[in-house]
Amino acid sequence: MRKPGKTLAPAPFDADEVRRLAEGLKALDGALLPILHAINDRFGHVDERAVPIVADVLNLTRAEVHGVLTFYHDFRRAPAPRHVVRLCRAEACQAMGADALHAELEKACRGGPVLVEAVYCLGNCALSPAALIDGKLYGRLDVAKVLELART
Ligand code: FES
């Protein structure tokens, strides 16, 4: 069973480590979920390359493991972004250029470590355009300032 507080920092994919985690938990009832949680916790996501290893250890088909992996939203299937920018798209921020800012940020951040999401009013309308960057509220933003804050 998954133990809170036992999570290590995400690590690069390691097939031997995946097999070791799976072998260590395979005796549990319903071992697939604890194994997928352990892999998700260890690597920050469940890489597609882990599926055949887990299937082999549990004597399941790849399709069975893949089915469980994709059914539950708890499991990330790609590395988590290192920074999250939640940019306000509500009226006051729109009036101050949030739509253009959002488009520029999406272009600048595509495929990188910064995820840009839309939110609707952060209660910081007087300092629009506003955003939460890694959970901290900022205002009067432009692209350069957002990228600087998200990379620090
Ligand atoms: S409309 Fe953007 S913070 Fe309120």
Coordinates of N, CA and C and ligand atoms in Angstrom, one line a residue:
M1 N 0.8 -1.2 0.0 CA 0.0 0.0 0.0 C 0.9 1.2 0.0
R2 N 0.4 2.3 -0.6 CA 1.1 3.5 -0.7 C 1.3 4.2 0.6
K3 N 2.5 4.7 0.9 CA 2.8 5.3 2.2 C 3.1 6.8 2.0
P4 N 2.2 7.7 2.5 CA 2.5 9.1 2.4 C 3.8 9.5 3.0
G5 N 4.5 10.4 2.4 CA 5.8 10.8 3.0 C 7.0 10.0 2.5
K6 N 6.7 8.9 1.8 CA 7.8 8.1 1.3 C 8.3 8.4 -0.1
T7 N 7.7 9.5 -0.7 CA 8.1 9.8 -2.1 C 9.5 10.4 -2.2
L8 N 10.2 9.9 -3.1 CA 11.5 10.4 -3.4 C 11.4 11.5 -4.5
A9 N 12.5 12.2 -4.8 CA 12.4 13.2 -5.9 C 12.3 12.4 -7.2
P10 N 11.5 12.9 -8.2 CA 11.4 12.3 -9.5 C 12.8 12.0 -10.0
A11 N 12.9 10.8 -10.7 CA 14.2 10.4 -11.2 C 14.0 10.0 -12.7
P12 N 15.1 10.0 -13.5 CA 15.0 9.6 -14.9 C 14.6 8.1 -14.9
F13 N 13.9 7.7 -16.0 CA 13.4 6.4 -16.2 C 14.6 5.4 -16.0
D14 N 14.3 4.3 -15.2 CA 15.3 3.3 -15.0 C 14.6 1.9 -14.9
A15 N 14.8 1.1 -16.0 CA 14.0 -0.1 -16.1 C 14.3 -1.1 -14.9
D16 N 15.6 -1.1 -14.5 CA 15.9 -2.0 -13.3 C 15.2 -1.5 -12.1
E17 N 15.1 -0.2 -11.9 CA 14.3 0.3 -10.7 C 12.9 0.0 -10.8
V18 N 12.3 0.1 -12.0 CA 10.9 -0.3 -12.2 C 10.7 -1.7 -11.8
R19 N 11.5 -2.6 -12.3 CA 11.4 -4.0 -12.0 C 11.5 -4.3 -10.5
R20 N 12.5 -3.6 -9.9 CA 12.7 -3.8 -8.4 C 11.5 -3.4 -7.7
L21 N 10.9 -2.2 -8.0 CA 9.7 -1.7 -7.4 C 8.5 -2.7 -7.6
A22 N 8.4 -3.2 -8.8 CA 7.3 -4.2 -9.1 C 7.5 -5.5 -8.4
E23 N 8.7 -6.0 -8.4 CA 9.0 -7.3 -7.7 C 8.7 -7.1 -6.2
G24 N 9.0 -6.0 -5.6 CA 8.9 -5.7 -4.2 C 7.4 -5.7 -3.7
L25 N 6.5 -5.4 -4.7 CA 5.1 -5.2 -4.3 C 4.2 -6.3 -4.9
K26 N 4.7 -7.1 -5.7 CA 3.9 -8.1 -6.5 C 3.1 -9.0 -5.6
A27 N 3.5 -9.3 -4.4 CA 2.8 -10.2 -3.5 C 1.5 -9.6 -2.9
L28 N 1.4 -8.3 -3.0 CA 0.2 -7.7 -2.5 C -1.1 -8.1 -3.2
D29 N -2.2 -8.1 -2.5 CA -3.5 -8.3 -3.3 C -3.7 -7.1 -4.1
G30 N -4.1 -7.3 -5.4 CA -4.3 -6.1 -6.3 C -3.0 -5.3 -6.4
A31 N -1.9 -6.0 -6.7 CA -0.6 -5.4 -6.7 C -0.4 -4.3 -7.8
L32 N -1.2 -4.4 -8.8 CA -1.0 -3.5 -10.0 C -1.1 -2.0 -9.5
L33 N -2.1 -1.6 -8.8 CA -2.3 -0.2 -8.4 C -1.1 0.2 -7.5
P34 N -0.8 -0.5 -6.5 CA 0.4 -0.1 -5.6 C 1.7 0.0 -6.4
I35 N 1.9 -0.9 -7.4 CA 3.1 -0.8 -8.2 C 3.1 0.5 -9.1
L36 N 1.9 0.7 -9.7 CA 1.9 2.0 -10.5 C 2.0 3.2 -9.7
H37 N 1.5 3.2 -8.5 CA 1.7 4.4 -7.6 C 3.1 4.5 -7.2
A38 N 3.8 3.4 -6.9 CA 5.2 3.4 -6.6 C 6.0 4.0 -7.7
I39 N 5.7 3.6 -8.9 CA 6.5 4.0 -10.1 C 6.2 5.5 -10.3
N40 N 4.9 5.9 -10.2 CA 4.5 7.3 -10.4 C 5.2 8.2 -9.3
D41 N 5.3 7.7 -8.1 CA 6.0 8.5 -7.0 C 7.5 8.6 -7.3
R42 N 8.0 7.5 -7.7 CA 9.5 7.5 -7.9 C 10.0 8.3 -9.0
F43 N 9.2 8.2 -10.2 CA 9.7 8.9 -11.4 C 8.9 10.1 -11.7
G44 N 7.9 10.4 -11.0 CA 7.1 11.6 -11.3 C 6.0 11.3 -12.3
H45 N 6.1 10.2 -12.9 CA 5.1 9.7 -13.9 C 5.3 8.3 -14.2
V46 N 4.4 7.6 -14.9 CA 4.6 6.2 -15.3 C 4.9 6.2 -16.8
D47 N 6.2 6.0 -17.1 CA 6.6 6.0 -18.5 C 6.1 4.8 -19.2
E48 N 5.8 5.0 -20.5 CA 5.3 3.9 -21.3 C 6.2 2.7 -21.2
R49 N 7.5 2.9 -21.1 CA 8.4 1.8 -21.0 C 8.3 0.9 -19.8
A50 N 7.6 1.4 -18.8 CA 7.4 0.6 -17.5 C 6.3 -0.4 -17.8
V51 N 5.4 -0.2 -18.7 CA 4.2 -1.1 -18.9 C 4.6 -2.6 -19.1
P52 N 5.5 -2.8 -20.1 CA 5.9 -4.3 -20.3 C 6.6 -4.9 -19.1
I53 N 7.3 -4.1 -18.4 CA 8.0 -4.6 -17.2 C 7.0 -5.0 -16.2
V54 N 6.1 -4.1 -15.9 CA 5.1 -4.4 -14.9 C 4.2 -5.6 -15.3
A55 N 3.9 -5.7 -16.6 CA 3.1 -6.8 -17.1 C 3.9 -8.1 -17.0
D56 N 5.1 -8.1 -17.2 CA 6.0 -9.3 -17.1 C 6.0 -9.7 -15.6
V57 N 6.2 -8.8 -14.7 CA 6.3 -9.2 -13.3 C 5.0 -9.7 -12.7
L58 N 3.9 -9.2 -13.2 CA 2.6 -9.6 -12.7 C 1.9 -10.7 -13.6
N59 N 2.6 -11.1 -14.6 CA 2.1 -12.0 -15.6 C 0.7 -11.6 -16.1
L60 N 0.7 -10.3 -16.5 CA -0.5 -9.7 -17.1 C -0.1 -9.3 -18.6
T61 N -1.1 -9.0 -19.3 CA -0.8 -8.5 -20.7 C -0.5 -7.0 -20.6
R62 N 0.2 -6.5 -21.6 CA 0.5 -5.1 -21.6 C -0.8 -4.3 -21.7
A63 N -1.8 -4.8 -22.4 CA -3.1 -4.1 -22.5 C -3.8 -4.0 -21.2
E64 N -3.6 -5.0 -20.3 CA -4.3 -4.9 -19.0 C -3.6 -3.8 -18.2
V65 N -2.3 -3.8 -18.2 CA -1.6 -2.8 -17.4 C -1.9 -1.4 -18.0
H66 N -1.8 -1.3 -19.3 CA -2.1 0.0 -20.0 C -3.5 0.5 -19.7
G67 N -4.5 -0.5 -19.6 CA -5.9 -0.1 -19.3 C -6.0 0.5 -18.0
V68 N -5.4 -0.1 -17.0 CA -5.4 0.4 -15.6 C -4.7 1.8 -15.6
L69 N -3.6 1.9 -16.2 CA -2.8 3.1 -16.2 C -3.6 4.3 -16.8
T70 N -4.3 4.0 -17.8 CA -5.0 5.1 -18.5 C -6.4 5.4 -17.9
F71 N -6.9 4.4 -17.1 CA -8.2 4.6 -16.5 C -8.2 5.5 -15.3
Y72 N -7.1 5.5 -14.5 CA -7.0 6.3 -13.3 C -6.3 7.6 -13.6
H73 N -6.9 8.7 -13.2 CA -6.3 10.0 -13.5 C -5.2 10.3 -12.5
D74 N -5.0 9.5 -11.5 CA -3.9 9.7 -10.5 C -2.5 9.6 -11.1
F75 N -2.5 8.8 -12.2 CA -1.1 8.6 -12.8 C -0.8 9.5 -13.9
R76 N 0.4 10.2 -13.8 CA 0.9 11.0 -14.8 C 1.5 10.1 -15.9
R77 N 1.3 10.4 -17.1 CA 2.0 9.6 -18.2 C 3.1 10.3 -18.9
A78 N 3.4 11.5 -18.4 CA 4.5 12.3 -18.9 C 5.1 13.1 -17.7
P79 N 6.3 13.5 -17.8 CA 6.9 14.2 -16.7 C 6.1 15.5 -16.4
A80 N 6.0 15.8 -15.1 CA 5.3 17.0 -14.7 C 6.1 18.2 -15.1
P81 N 5.4 19.3 -15.4 CA 6.1 20.5 -15.7 C 6.8 21.0 -14.5
R82 N 7.9 21.7 -14.6 CA 8.6 22.2 -13.4 C 8.0 23.4 -12.9
H83 N 7.4 24.2 -13.8 CA 6.7 25.4 -13.4 C 5.3 25.5 -14.0
V84 N 4.4 26.0 -13.2 CA 3.0 26.2 -13.7 C 2.6 27.7 -13.6
V85 N 2.2 28.2 -14.7 CA 1.7 29.6 -14.8 C 0.2 29.5 -15.0
R86 N -0.5 30.0 -14.0 CA -2.0 30.1 -14.1 C -2.4 31.5 -14.4
L87 N -2.5 31.8 -15.7 CA -2.8 33.2 -16.1 C -4.2 33.5 -16.1
C88 N -4.6 34.6 -15.5 CA -6.0 35.0 -15.5 C -6.5 35.4 -16.9
R89 N -7.6 34.9 -17.3 CA -8.2 35.2 -18.6 C -9.6 35.9 -18.4
A90 N -9.9 36.4 -17.1 CA -11.2 37.0 -16.9 C -11.1 38.5 -17.4
E91 N -12.3 39.2 -17.2 CA -12.5 40.5 -17.9 C -11.4 41.5 -17.7
A92 N -11.1 41.8 -16.4 CA -10.1 42.9 -16.2 C -8.8 42.6 -16.8
C93 N -8.4 41.3 -16.7 CA -7.1 41.0 -17.2 C -7.2 40.9 -18.8
Q94 N -8.3 40.5 -19.3 CA -8.5 40.5 -20.8 C -8.3 42.0 -21.3
A95 N -8.9 42.9 -20.5 CA -8.8 44.3 -21.0 C -7.4 44.8 -20.9
M96 N -6.5 44.2 -20.2 CA -5.1 44.6 -20.1 C -4.2 43.7 -20.9
G97 N -4.8 42.9 -21.8 CA -3.9 42.2 -22.7 C -3.7 40.7 -22.4
A98 N -4.5 40.2 -21.5 CA -4.2 38.8 -21.1 C -4.3 37.8 -22.2
D99 N -5.2 38.0 -23.2 CA -5.3 37.1 -24.3 C -4.1 37.0 -25.1
A100 N -3.5 38.2 -25.4 CA -2.3 38.2 -26.2 C -1.1 37.6 -25.4
L101 N -1.1 38.0 -24.1 CA -0.1 37.4 -23.2 C -0.1 35.9 -23.2
H102 N -1.3 35.4 -23.1 CA -1.5 33.9 -23.1 C -1.0 33.3 -24.3
A103 N -1.4 33.9 -25.5 CA -0.9 33.3 -26.8 C 0.6 33.4 -26.9
E104 N 1.2 34.5 -26.4 CA 2.7 34.6 -26.5 C 3.4 33.6 -25.6
L105 N 2.8 33.4 -24.4 CA 3.4 32.4 -23.4 C 3.3 31.0 -23.9
E106 N 2.1 30.7 -24.5 CA 1.9 29.3 -25.0 C 3.0 29.0 -26.1
K107 N 3.2 30.0 -26.9 CA 4.2 29.9 -28.0 C 5.6 29.7 -27.4
A108 N 5.9 30.6 -26.4 CA 7.3 30.6 -25.8 C 7.5 29.3 -25.0
C109 N 6.5 28.7 -24.4 CA 6.7 27.6 -23.5 C 6.3 26.3 -24.0
R110 N 5.9 26.2 -25.3 CA 5.5 24.9 -25.8 C 6.6 23.8 -25.7
G111 N 6.2 22.7 -25.1 CA 7.2 21.6 -25.0 C 8.3 21.8 -24.0
G112 N 8.2 22.9 -23.2 CA 9.3 23.1 -22.2 C 8.8 22.8 -20.8
P113 N 9.6 23.3 -19.9 CA 9.2 23.0 -18.5 C 8.2 23.9 -17.8
V114 N 7.6 24.8 -18.6 CA 6.6 25.7 -18.0 C 5.3 25.4 -18.7
L115 N 4.3 25.1 -17.8 CA 2.9 24.8 -18.3 C 2.1 26.1 -18.1
V116 N 1.4 26.5 -19.1 CA 0.5 27.7 -19.0 C -0.9 27.2 -19.0
E117 N -1.6 27.6 -18.0 CA -3.1 27.3 -17.8 C -3.9 28.6 -17.7
A118 N -5.1 28.5 -18.0 CA -6.0 29.6 -17.8 C -6.8 29.5 -16.5
V119 N -7.0 30.6 -15.8 CA -7.8 30.7 -14.7 C -8.7 31.9 -14.9
Y120 N -9.7 32.0 -14.0 CA -10.7 33.1 -14.2 C -10.9 33.9 -13.0
C121 N -10.2 35.0 -12.8 CA -10.1 36.0 -11.8 C -9.4 35.4 -10.5
L122 N -8.3 36.1 -10.2 CA -7.5 35.7 -9.1 C -7.6 36.7 -8.0
G123 N -8.6 37.7 -8.1 CA -8.8 38.7 -7.1 C -7.7 39.7 -7.1
N124 N -7.0 39.8 -8.2 CA -5.9 40.8 -8.3 C -6.1 41.7 -9.5
C125 N -7.4 42.0 -9.8 CA -7.8 42.7 -11.0 C -7.1 44.1 -11.1
A126 N -6.9 44.8 -10.0 CA -6.3 46.1 -10.0 C -4.8 46.1 -10.6
L127 N -4.2 44.9 -10.5 CA -2.9 44.7 -11.0 C -2.8 43.8 -12.3
S128 N -3.9 43.8 -13.1 CA -3.9 42.9 -14.2 C -2.9 43.4 -15.3
P129 N -2.5 42.5 -16.1 CA -2.8 41.0 -16.1 C -2.1 40.3 -15.0
A130 N -2.8 39.4 -14.4 CA -2.3 38.7 -13.2 C -2.2 37.2 -13.4
A131 N -1.3 36.6 -12.6 CA -1.1 35.1 -12.7 C -0.6 34.6 -11.4
L132 N -0.9 33.3 -11.2 CA -0.2 32.5 -10.2 C 0.9 31.8 -10.9
I133 N 2.1 32.0 -10.4 CA 3.3 31.4 -10.9 C 3.9 30.5 -9.8
D134 N 3.8 29.2 -10.0 CA 4.1 28.2 -9.0 C 3.5 28.5 -7.7
G135 N 2.2 28.9 -7.7 CA 1.4 29.2 -6.5 C 1.5 30.5 -5.9
K136 N 2.3 31.4 -6.5 CA 2.5 32.8 -5.9 C 1.9 33.8 -6.9
L137 N 1.1 34.7 -6.3 CA 0.4 35.7 -7.1 C 1.3 36.9 -7.5
Y138 N 1.1 37.2 -8.8 CA 1.9 38.3 -9.4 C 0.9 39.1 -10.3
G139 N 1.3 40.4 -10.5 CA 0.4 41.3 -11.3 C 1.3 42.1 -12.2
R140 N 0.6 42.9 -13.1 CA 1.2 43.7 -14.1 C 2.3 42.9 -14.9
L141 N 1.9 41.8 -15.4 CA 2.8 40.9 -16.1 C 2.9 41.2 -17.6
D142 N 4.1 40.8 -18.1 CA 4.3 40.7 -19.5 C 5.1 39.4 -19.7
V143 N 5.3 39.1 -21.0 CA 5.9 37.8 -21.3 C 7.3 37.6 -20.6
A144 N 8.1 38.7 -20.7 CA 9.5 38.6 -20.2 C 9.4 38.4 -18.6
K145 N 8.5 39.1 -18.0 CA 8.4 39.0 -16.5 C 7.9 37.6 -16.1
V146 N 7.0 37.1 -16.8 CA 6.5 35.7 -16.5 C 7.6 34.7 -16.7
L147 N 8.3 34.8 -17.8 CA 9.3 33.8 -18.0 C 10.5 33.9 -17.0
E148 N 10.8 35.1 -16.6 CA 11.8 35.3 -15.6 C 11.4 34.7 -14.3
L149 N 10.1 35.0 -13.9 CA 9.6 34.5 -12.6 C 9.5 33.0 -12.6
A150 N 9.1 32.4 -13.8 CA 8.9 31.0 -13.9 C 10.2 30.2 -13.9
R151 N 11.2 30.8 -14.3 CA 12.5 30.1 -14.4 C 13.4 30.3 -13.2
T152 N 13.0 31.2 -12.2 CA 13.8 31.4 -11.0 C 13.5 30.4 -9.9
Ligands
FES1 S1 -9.8 39.6 -13.8 FE1 -7.8 38.9 -13.6 S2 -7.4 39.0 -11.5 FE2 -9.5 39.5 -11.7

